[in-house]
Short mmCIF file of C-alpha atoms in Angstrom, two decimals:
data_model
loop_
_atom_site.label_atom_id
_atom_site.label_comp_id
_atom_site.label_asym_id
_atom_site.label_seq_id
_atom_site.Cartn_x
_atom_site.Cartn_y
_atom_site.Cartn_z
CA UNK M 16 3.33 -18.83 -7.27
CA UNK M 17 5.52 -17.19 -4.65
CA UNK M 18 4.61 -13.71 -3.55
CA UNK M 19 6.81 -10.88 -2.35
CA UNK M 20 8.95 -11.96 0.57
CA UNK M 21 10.70 -9.81 3.14
CA UNK M 22 13.24 -10.49 5.83
CA UNK M 23 13.55 -10.29 8.70
CA UNK M 24 9.91 -10.24 9.78
CA UNK M 25 10.88 -8.44 12.99
CA UNK M 26 13.96 -6.44 13.85
CA UNK M 27 14.76 -4.84 17.19
CA UNK M 28 17.77 -2.57 17.28
CA UNK M 29 19.35 0.05 19.47
CA UNK M 30 19.31 3.70 18.61
CA UNK M 31 22.33 4.62 16.51
CA UNK M 32 22.82 1.20 14.92
CA UNK M 33 22.48 0.51 11.19
CA UNK M 34 19.89 -1.95 9.87
CA UNK M 35 19.33 -3.68 6.55
CA UNK M 36 15.94 -4.88 5.38
CA UNK M 37 15.59 -7.25 2.46
CA UNK M 38 12.91 -7.67 -0.19
CA UNK M 39 12.51 -10.43 -2.77
CA UNK M 40 9.97 -9.34 -5.40
CA UNK M 41 7.72 -11.60 -7.42
CA UNK M 42 9.78 -13.27 -10.13
CA UNK M 43 9.61 -11.31 -13.38
CA UNK M 44 8.31 -8.11 -11.81
CA UNK M 45 10.33 -5.18 -13.07
CA UNK M 46 9.15 -2.55 -10.61
CA UNK M 47 9.87 -2.58 -6.88
CA UNK M 48 8.64 -0.17 -4.20
CA UNK M 49 9.37 0.47 -0.54
CA UNK M 50 6.78 1.98 1.81
CA UNK M 51 6.72 2.70 5.51
CA UNK M 52 3.67 2.25 7.71
CA UNK M 53 3.63 3.98 11.06
CA UNK M 54 0.84 4.87 13.46
CA UNK M 55 1.08 8.60 13.06
CA UNK M 56 1.83 8.81 9.34
CA UNK M 57 -0.11 5.97 7.74
CA UNK M 58 1.44 4.47 4.60
CA UNK M 59 4.23 6.54 3.08
CA UNK M 60 6.09 5.93 -0.15
CA UNK M 61 9.87 5.74 0.23
CA UNK M 62 11.53 4.69 -3.02
CA UNK M 63 10.75 3.12 -6.41
CA UNK M 64 12.90 1.06 -8.78
CA UNK M 65 11.96 0.31 -12.37
CA UNK M 66 14.28 -1.81 -14.47
CA UNK M 67 17.59 -0.07 -15.12
CA UNK M 68 16.19 3.44 -14.71
CA UNK M 69 17.37 5.76 -11.96
CA UNK M 70 15.26 5.13 -8.85
CA UNK M 71 12.67 7.63 -7.63
CA UNK M 72 14.01 8.46 -4.17
CA UNK M 73 11.63 11.34 -3.53
CA UNK M 74 9.99 9.66 -0.53
CA UNK M 75 13.13 8.94 1.50
CA UNK M 76 12.77 10.96 4.74
CA UNK M 77 16.47 11.67 5.28
CA UNK M 78 19.93 10.83 3.97
CA UNK M 79 20.16 8.10 6.61
CA UNK M 80 17.89 6.05 4.35
CA UNK M 81 19.16 4.38 1.20
CA UNK M 82 18.18 1.45 -0.96
CA UNK M 83 19.66 -0.57 -3.74
CA UNK M 84 18.40 -3.20 -6.09
CA UNK M 85 20.94 -5.68 -7.37
CA UNK M 86 20.52 -7.45 -10.69
CA UNK M 87 17.03 -6.04 -11.11
CA UNK M 88 15.66 -8.36 -8.45
CA UNK M 89 16.41 -8.35 -4.72
CA UNK M 90 16.39 -5.01 -2.93
CA UNK M 91 17.92 -3.90 0.35
CA UNK M 92 16.73 -0.89 2.33
CA UNK M 93 19.41 0.43 4.68
CA UNK M 94 18.80 2.78 7.57
CA UNK M 95 21.93 4.23 9.14
CA UNK M 96 22.19 5.56 12.69
CA UNK M 97 18.61 4.52 13.47
CA UNK M 98 16.40 6.81 15.52
CA UNK M 99 13.32 5.94 17.56
CA UNK M 100 11.10 7.69 15.01
CA UNK M 101 12.27 5.11 12.43
CA UNK M 102 10.21 2.48 14.27
CA UNK M 103 7.56 1.32 11.81
CA UNK M 104 6.58 -1.51 9.51
CA UNK M 105 8.53 -1.38 6.26
CA UNK M 106 6.60 -2.81 3.34
CA UNK M 107 7.94 -3.83 -0.03
CA UNK M 108 5.83 -4.22 -3.16
CA UNK M 109 6.46 -5.25 -6.75
CA UNK M 110 4.59 -4.87 -10.00
CA UNK M 111 4.84 -5.92 -13.63
CA UNK M 112 4.94 -3.03 -16.06
CA UNK M 113 4.16 -2.93 -19.77
CA UNK M 114 1.45 -5.54 -19.91
CA UNK M 115 -2.32 -5.61 -19.97
CA UNK M 116 -4.95 -4.02 -17.74
CA UNK M 117 -3.89 -3.66 -14.15
CA UNK M 118 -0.35 -4.85 -14.58
CA UNK M 119 1.02 -1.88 -12.68
CA UNK M 120 -0.91 -3.29 -9.75
CA UNK M 121 1.37 -3.52 -6.73
CA UNK M 122 1.59 -6.71 -4.70
CA UNK M 123 2.86 -6.35 -1.16
CA UNK M 124 5.05 -8.43 1.07
CA UNK M 125 4.26 -9.10 4.74
CA UNK M 126 6.55 -6.33 5.94
CA UNK M 127 9.40 -5.99 8.41
CA UNK M 128 8.49 -4.57 11.80
CA UNK M 129 11.39 -2.40 12.96
CA UNK M 130 11.62 -1.36 16.59
CA UNK M 131 14.33 1.09 17.61
CA UNK M 132 14.95 1.17 21.34
CA UNK R 19 -0.80 17.94 -3.80
CA UNK R 20 -2.16 14.43 -4.07
CA UNK R 21 -4.33 13.33 -1.20
CA UNK R 22 -6.71 10.49 -0.39
CA UNK R 23 -9.30 10.77 2.37
CA UNK R 24 -11.29 8.03 4.07
CA UNK R 25 -13.46 7.79 7.13
CA UNK R 26 -11.57 6.03 9.91
CA UNK R 27 -14.12 3.60 11.33
CA UNK R 28 -17.15 1.59 10.24
CA UNK R 29 -19.09 -0.85 12.37
CA UNK R 30 -21.66 -3.26 10.91
CA UNK R 31 -23.51 -6.39 11.88
CA UNK R 32 -22.82 -9.71 10.23
CA UNK R 33 -24.93 -10.16 7.11
CA UNK R 34 -25.37 -6.43 6.50
CA UNK R 35 -23.73 -4.54 3.64
CA UNK R 36 -20.70 -2.35 4.33
CA UNK R 37 -19.91 0.73 2.33
CA UNK R 38 -16.49 2.33 2.65
CA UNK R 39 -16.03 5.72 1.03
CA UNK R 40 -12.97 7.48 -0.29
CA UNK R 41 -12.21 10.79 -1.98
CA UNK R 42 -9.07 11.51 -3.98
CA UNK R 43 -7.51 14.52 -5.61
CA UNK R 44 -5.47 13.38 -8.61
CA UNK R 45 -7.78 13.00 -11.60
CA UNK R 46 -4.95 11.62 -13.73
CA UNK R 47 -4.84 8.26 -11.90
CA UNK R 48 -5.39 5.49 -14.43
CA UNK R 49 -6.40 3.00 -11.79
CA UNK R 50 -7.79 3.25 -8.29
CA UNK R 51 -7.29 0.48 -5.78
CA UNK R 52 -8.69 -1.09 -2.65
CA UNK R 53 -6.38 -3.00 -0.35
CA UNK R 54 -7.21 -4.98 2.80
CA UNK R 55 -4.94 -5.36 5.81
CA UNK R 56 -5.66 -7.89 8.52
CA UNK R 57 -3.99 -7.56 11.93
CA UNK R 58 -0.26 -8.21 11.74
CA UNK R 59 -0.38 -8.87 8.01
CA UNK R 60 0.71 -7.05 4.88
CA UNK R 61 -1.55 -5.43 2.33
CA UNK R 62 -3.74 -7.68 0.22
CA UNK R 63 -5.03 -6.34 -3.08
CA UNK R 64 -8.82 -6.62 -3.05
CA UNK R 65 -9.78 -5.03 -6.32
CA UNK R 66 -9.04 -2.13 -8.63
CA UNK R 67 -11.04 -0.10 -11.10
CA UNK R 68 -9.95 1.51 -14.33
CA UNK R 69 -10.63 5.24 -14.33
CA UNK R 70 -12.96 5.12 -17.35
CA UNK R 71 -15.31 2.70 -15.58
CA UNK R 72 -18.20 3.62 -13.31
CA UNK R 73 -18.61 0.31 -11.58
CA UNK R 74 -16.87 -2.99 -11.12
CA UNK R 75 -18.34 -6.04 -9.43
CA UNK R 76 -16.31 -8.96 -8.13
CA UNK R 77 -18.29 -11.52 -6.12
CA UNK R 78 -19.33 -9.76 -2.88
CA UNK R 79 -17.40 -6.61 -3.75
CA UNK R 80 -18.77 -3.69 -5.75
CA UNK R 81 -16.64 -0.66 -6.55
CA UNK R 82 -18.33 2.55 -7.62
CA UNK R 83 -16.38 5.42 -9.15
CA UNK R 84 -17.70 8.95 -9.56
CA UNK R 85 -14.91 10.61 -11.49
CA UNK R 86 -16.60 14.01 -11.54
CA UNK R 87 -16.71 14.14 -7.74
CA UNK R 88 -13.49 12.13 -7.35
CA UNK R 89 -15.33 9.72 -5.10
CA UNK R 90 -14.69 5.99 -4.82
CA UNK R 91 -16.62 3.50 -2.75
CA UNK R 92 -16.30 -0.15 -1.84
CA UNK R 93 -19.43 -2.10 -1.01
CA UNK R 94 -19.13 -5.48 0.67
CA UNK R 95 -22.33 -7.50 0.48
CA UNK R 96 -23.28 -9.98 3.23
CA UNK R 97 -20.42 -8.83 5.44
CA UNK R 98 -18.79 -11.59 7.49
CA UNK R 99 -16.69 -11.48 10.65
CA UNK R 100 -13.72 -12.45 8.49
CA UNK R 101 -14.10 -9.16 6.66
CA UNK R 102 -13.01 -7.31 9.81
CA UNK R 103 -9.82 -5.51 8.78
CA UNK R 104 -8.46 -2.15 7.70
CA UNK R 105 -9.37 -1.14 4.14
CA UNK R 106 -7.16 1.26 2.22
CA UNK R 107 -8.11 3.27 -0.82
CA UNK R 108 -5.19 4.22 -3.08
CA UNK R 109 -4.47 6.20 -6.21
CA UNK R 110 -1.31 6.43 -8.27
CA UNK R 111 0.82 9.54 -7.85
CA UNK R 112 1.25 11.87 -10.81
CA UNK R 113 4.63 10.43 -11.69
CA UNK R 114 3.12 6.95 -11.75
CA UNK R 115 5.85 5.74 -9.43
CA UNK R 116 3.96 5.18 -6.18
CA UNK R 117 0.60 4.68 -4.56
CA UNK R 118 -0.91 7.38 -2.40
CA UNK R 119 -2.92 5.76 0.36
CA UNK R 120 -5.70 6.97 2.55
CA UNK R 121 -5.32 6.51 6.30
CA UNK R 122 -7.47 3.39 6.13
CA UNK R 123 -10.97 2.53 7.33
CA UNK R 124 -11.21 0.04 10.17
CA UNK R 125 -14.19 -2.23 9.54
CA UNK R 126 -15.57 -3.98 12.59
CA UNK R 127 -18.12 -6.73 12.04
CA UNK R 128 -20.15 -7.97 14.98
CA UNK R 129 -22.08 -11.23 15.04
#
């Protein structure tokens, strides 16, 4: 079946502009996660959505970052007033909770490579 | 806090076994994971192990877990050039809402 998809695959923007990154999770997965992968920091957790519960935003690095998940499916990560240090690969993952062994296993999309000039 | 440590590089010859090691801090993780990342690609789940298991074997992959020492290893038998990639060890954070990743081990396989 279809995996996690993300768009765009690459995004180049100028410093100070806003960007939106999109994630389509695996159909039926109730949990959705955003991570950031950069050379200096490795893989960092950003935000987590689970069903209708309040999201865990503890990983967002600043108030310029926000995310929403509409209808329990598609998610958008928004970065306002982008800075050069925001350049990274943004990865989305989804998982199915409440089932058998390993069903909180996270499956990742291919990522969006963001370059801020 | 939660932390996962891995060695950064491993170089092996084709046909040899590779062993990638990882240590973690959070003993409450229910599962521990190994992911593979090939150049320019996302993360591919390789395998996972339940925390009450000592070993899990899946074709060429063997995962060993020493819960007392909080040590996890991934053994790849008969390593092939296609196994060249970055391998990430991960545990679940205490809240169960995210994965904590190591920095990744770059495996280089020479023919």
